[in-house]
Tab-separated table of C-alpha atoms in Angstrom:
chain	number	residue	atom	x	y	z
A	1	MET	CA	-20.513	16.598	15.238
A	2	ALA	CA	-19.100	12.923	15.076
A	3	ALA	CA	-17.554	11.576	11.941
A	4	HIS	CA	-19.942	8.532	12.012
A	5	ASP	CA	-22.905	11.676	11.780
A	6	LEU	CA	-21.734	13.292	8.697
A	7	LYS	CA	-21.126	9.824	6.629
A	8	SER	CA	-25.036	9.404	6.118
A	9	PRO	CA	-25.753	12.107	4.847
A	10	LEU	CA	-22.675	12.322	2.658
A	11	THR	CA	-23.632	8.942	1.092
A	12	LEU	CA	-27.315	9.999	0.274
A	13	ILE	CA	-25.779	13.209	-1.281
A	14	SER	CA	-23.348	10.879	-3.410
A	15	GLY	CA	-26.332	8.374	-4.139
A	16	TYR	CA	-28.500	11.321	-5.923
A	17	ALA	CA	-25.258	13.022	-7.844
A	18	ASN	CA	-24.476	8.924	-9.082
A	19	ARG	CA	-28.228	8.978	-10.124
A	20	ILE	CA	-28.142	12.391	-12.295
A	21	VAL	CA	-24.703	11.170	-13.490
A	22	LYS	CA	-26.172	8.059	-15.117
A	23	ASN	CA	-29.540	9.395	-16.445
A	24	THR	CA	-27.956	12.716	-18.195
A	25	PRO	CA	-25.707	13.192	-21.504
A	26	GLU	CA	-22.127	13.529	-21.422
A	27	ASP	CA	-21.652	16.929	-22.612
A	28	SER	CA	-24.438	18.701	-20.151
A	29	LEU	CA	-23.837	21.113	-17.638
A	30	GLU	CA	-26.443	19.115	-14.932
A	31	ARG	CA	-23.412	16.188	-16.110
A	32	THR	CA	-20.520	18.031	-15.412
A	33	ASN	CA	-21.882	19.435	-11.792
A	34	ALA	CA	-23.060	16.184	-11.081
A	35	ASP	CA	-19.854	14.679	-11.691
A	36	LYS	CA	-17.910	17.205	-9.264
A	37	ILE	CA	-20.221	16.801	-6.282
A	38	VAL	CA	-19.753	12.921	-7.008
A	39	ASN	CA	-15.914	13.538	-6.456
A	40	SER	CA	-16.133	15.638	-3.538
A	41	SER	CA	-18.602	13.152	-2.053
A	42	ASN	CA	-16.231	10.328	-2.180
A	43	LYS	CA	-13.412	12.511	-0.948
A	44	MET	CA	-15.059	13.394	2.402
A	45	LEU	CA	-16.320	9.849	2.851
A	46	SER	CA	-12.406	8.988	2.609
A	47	ILE	CA	-11.690	11.471	5.088
A	48	ILE	CA	-14.448	10.135	7.393
A	49	ASN	CA	-13.320	6.627	6.962
A	50	LYS	CA	-10.049	7.368	7.943
A	51	LEU	CA	-11.232	9.237	11.050
A	52	LEU	CA	-13.301	6.672	12.157
A	53	ASN	CA	-10.442	3.616	11.067
A	54	ASN	CA	-8.387	5.923	13.368
A	55	SER	CA	-10.410	6.240	16.140
A	56	LYS	CA	-10.985	2.339	16.220
A	57	TYR	CA	-6.885	1.605	15.993
A	58	GLU	CA	-6.270	4.269	18.884
A	59	ASN	CA	-8.893	2.781	20.849
A	60	GLN	CA	-7.942	-0.908	19.366
A	61	ILE	CA	-6.985	-4.153	21.707
A	62	LEU	CA	-4.042	-5.962	20.233
A	63	ASN	CA	-3.516	-9.686	20.840
A	64	TYR	CA	0.303	-9.976	20.610
A	65	GLU	CA	1.475	-13.589	19.140
A	66	LYS	CA	4.542	-15.161	17.388
A	67	LEU	CA	4.391	-14.396	13.716
A	68	ASN	CA	6.602	-14.985	10.304
A	69	ILE	CA	7.093	-11.597	9.056
A	70	VAL	CA	7.917	-13.268	5.507
A	71	ASP	CA	4.501	-14.558	5.084
A	72	LEU	CA	2.936	-11.456	5.696
A	73	ILE	CA	5.156	-9.003	3.697
A	74	ASN	CA	4.766	-12.022	0.974
A	75	CYS	CA	0.915	-12.138	1.936
A	76	THR	CA	0.972	-8.232	1.452
A	77	ILE	CA	2.632	-8.115	-1.838
A	78	LYS	CA	0.690	-10.980	-3.598
A	79	PHE	CA	-2.493	-8.845	-2.100
A	80	TYR	CA	-1.518	-5.451	-4.019
A	81	SER	CA	-0.012	-6.676	-7.384
A	82	ASP	CA	-2.320	-6.188	-9.482
A	83	MET	CA	-2.084	-2.329	-8.023
A	84	ALA	CA	1.163	-2.402	-9.015
A	85	GLN	CA	1.017	-3.992	-11.879
A	86	ASN	CA	-1.571	-1.267	-13.684
A	87	LYS	CA	1.495	1.202	-13.107
A	88	LYS	CA	3.863	-1.319	-14.218
A	89	GLN	CA	5.849	-1.398	-11.380
A	90	LYS	CA	7.767	-3.610	-10.361
A	91	ILE	CA	7.859	-4.783	-6.343
A	92	ASN	CA	11.124	-6.428	-5.363
A	93	PHE	CA	11.384	-8.677	-1.681
A	94	TYR	CA	15.156	-9.349	-0.172
A	95	TYR	CA	15.466	-12.060	2.860
A	96	TYR	CA	18.158	-14.519	3.362
A	97	SER	CA	15.661	-16.684	5.535
A	98	PRO	CA	11.523	-17.962	5.052
A	99	GLU	CA	11.103	-17.613	8.792
A	100	ILE	CA	12.036	-15.191	10.578
A	101	PHE	CA	9.248	-14.541	14.003
A	102	ILE	CA	8.352	-11.261	15.250
A	103	ASN	CA	5.652	-10.937	18.059
A	104	VAL	CA	3.558	-8.413	17.250
A	105	ASP	CA	-0.389	-8.302	16.603
A	106	LYS	CA	-1.457	-9.804	12.783
A	107	VAL	CA	-4.101	-6.965	12.625
A	108	SER	CA	-2.005	-4.139	13.426
A	109	ILE	CA	1.330	-5.277	11.896
A	110	CYS	CA	-0.884	-5.559	8.538
A	111	THR	CA	-2.483	-2.694	8.524
A	112	VAL	CA	0.690	-1.104	8.579
A	113	LEU	CA	2.427	-2.940	5.813
A	114	ASP	CA	-0.830	-2.390	3.552
A	115	ASN	CA	-0.315	1.276	4.296
A	116	LEU	CA	3.137	1.376	3.380
A	117	LEU	CA	3.074	-0.737	0.545
A	118	THR	CA	0.156	0.894	-0.928
A	119	ASN	CA	1.661	4.402	-0.233
A	120	ALA	CA	4.794	3.519	-2.204
A	121	ILE	CA	2.713	2.060	-5.574
A	122	LYS	CA	0.744	5.258	-5.417
A	123	TYR	CA	3.733	7.691	-4.956
A	124	SER	CA	5.699	6.135	-7.413
A	125	PRO	CA	5.923	6.626	-11.180
A	126	THR	CA	5.082	4.192	-13.810
A	127	ASN	CA	7.736	1.651	-14.576
A	128	SER	CA	9.600	2.424	-11.673
A	129	HIS	CA	10.794	-0.194	-8.629
A	130	ILE	CA	9.469	-0.842	-5.115
A	131	ASN	CA	12.138	-2.388	-2.913
A	132	ILE	CA	11.569	-4.382	0.203
A	133	ASN	CA	14.431	-5.730	2.034
A	134	LEU	CA	14.202	-7.923	5.437
A	135	GLU	CA	17.024	-7.679	7.559
A	136	ASP	CA	17.419	-10.004	11.012
A	137	ASN	CA	20.645	-9.351	13.343
A	138	GLY	CA	19.676	-11.939	15.776
A	139	VAL	CA	18.560	-9.241	18.372
A	140	SER	CA	15.728	-7.013	16.323
A	141	VAL	CA	14.394	-7.392	12.774
A	142	LYS	CA	14.191	-4.360	10.282
A	143	ILE	CA	11.878	-3.968	7.521
A	144	SER	CA	13.208	-1.512	4.517
A	145	ILE	CA	9.680	-0.611	2.027
A	146	LYS	CA	11.781	2.119	-0.535
A	147	ASP	CA	9.824	3.580	-3.307
A	148	SER	CA	10.833	5.909	-6.225
A	149	GLY	CA	8.679	9.000	-5.481
A	150	ASP	CA	9.385	12.707	-4.983
A	151	GLY	CA	10.866	12.259	-1.573
A	152	PHE	CA	10.757	14.401	1.091
A	153	THR	CA	12.376	17.920	3.008
A	154	GLU	CA	13.677	17.611	6.701
A	155	LYS	CA	10.839	19.710	7.443
A	156	GLU	CA	8.798	17.250	6.365
A	157	ILE	CA	10.113	14.761	7.718
A	158	GLU	CA	10.478	16.018	10.592
A	159	ASN	CA	6.374	16.255	10.603
A	160	LEU	CA	5.132	13.239	8.851
A	161	PHE	CA	3.751	11.499	11.021
A	162	THR	CA	1.382	14.046	12.737
A	163	LYS	CA	-2.095	13.392	12.078
A	164	PHE	CA	-3.293	15.457	8.962
A	165	PHE	CA	0.179	16.575	7.757
A	166	PRO	CA	-0.234	18.256	4.620
A	167	PHE	CA	1.288	16.238	1.948
A	168	LYS	CA	3.140	18.396	-1.080
A	169	ASN	CA	3.723	15.260	-2.920
A	170	LYS	CA	0.819	14.007	-4.647
A	171	PRO	CA	-0.310	10.302	-5.980
A	172	THR	CA	1.207	10.052	-9.276
A	173	GLN	CA	-2.020	8.642	-10.787
A	174	GLY	CA	-4.660	10.964	-8.422
A	175	GLU	CA	-5.457	8.465	-6.075
A	176	ASN	CA	-6.737	9.717	-2.702
A	177	SER	CA	-4.847	10.375	0.257
A	178	THR	CA	-6.189	11.858	3.239
A	179	GLY	CA	-2.872	12.086	5.730
A	180	LEU	CA	-4.021	10.123	7.977
A	181	GLY	CA	-2.065	6.618	7.206
A	182	LEU	CA	1.349	7.486	8.444
A	183	TYR	CA	-0.168	9.315	11.956
A	184	ILE	CA	-1.879	5.679	12.272
A	185	ILE	CA	1.234	3.975	10.943
A	186	TYR	CA	3.711	5.592	13.743
A	187	ASP	CA	0.996	4.847	16.081
A	188	MET	CA	0.775	1.019	15.484
A	189	VAL	CA	4.463	-0.008	15.192
A	190	LYS	CA	4.886	2.004	18.741
A	191	LYS	CA	2.540	-0.239	20.142
A	192	ASN	CA	4.157	-3.219	18.549
A	193	ASN	CA	7.241	-2.217	20.594
A	194	GLY	CA	8.892	-1.006	17.548
A	195	LYS	CA	9.833	2.632	15.653
A	196	ILE	CA	9.733	3.491	12.749
A	197	ASP	CA	12.376	5.499	10.440
A	198	LEU	CA	12.362	7.817	7.598
A	199	LYS	CA	15.135	8.204	4.812
A	200	SER	CA	14.702	10.453	1.826
A	201	LYS	CA	15.728	13.211	-0.162
A	202	ILE	CA	14.122	15.543	-2.845
A	203	GLY	CA	14.369	13.219	-6.341
A	204	ASN	CA	15.665	10.166	-4.983
A	205	GLY	CA	12.607	8.299	-3.063
A	206	SER	CA	11.960	7.411	0.048
A	207	GLU	CA	12.335	4.682	2.353
A	208	PHE	CA	10.675	3.628	5.527
A	209	ILE	CA	12.404	1.057	8.279
A	210	LEU	CA	10.275	-0.129	10.867
A	211	THR	CA	11.917	-2.235	13.814
A	212	PHE	CA	11.121	-5.071	16.269
A	213	PRO	CA	12.606	-6.621	18.826
A	214	LYS	CA	12.513	-10.519	18.642
A	215	GLU	CA	10.232	-12.480	19.240
């Protein structure tokens, strides 16, 4: 059955369960069971949406253009600043020039930045730092995003960019994660003539490094 065929009945189930939640006492068994149905339905809908998005991204026609990556990163940080502030996290962005250009597809690169930054926020603890570094050596542009999470083993690093890789790490405040994000990132970076690397040690966070050729 196609993913979109599952979406309508799940949405209906979630809607009925939400109605039960709103109209039953908090301490009742019906309310407890309805809450479980809502949570499970929402998780399944999240996975289905990821599947549909993944299919869309895999078949997406890219429009390459000259873009200032500094502006894109700053916009991404601004968009997710409230999410970081809710966990009392500080996002540091280090760069030497306000204008560094690369030739990429805007939609896919923004998706990559969105995924990496939200992952850094979700998997880093409260009162932590997230560091973003931007370097330009004249031949290529390197973007690194380092979090303060639990890190990954060497075996996990080898499989991290495969579809539906089962994460051992969990978001620090129970945020949703399906395992599709990093697969999408890997695919999009590759389609933009770039590469992605990961440096990570258990207990010492993770650093995702994107490298793109100059314009």
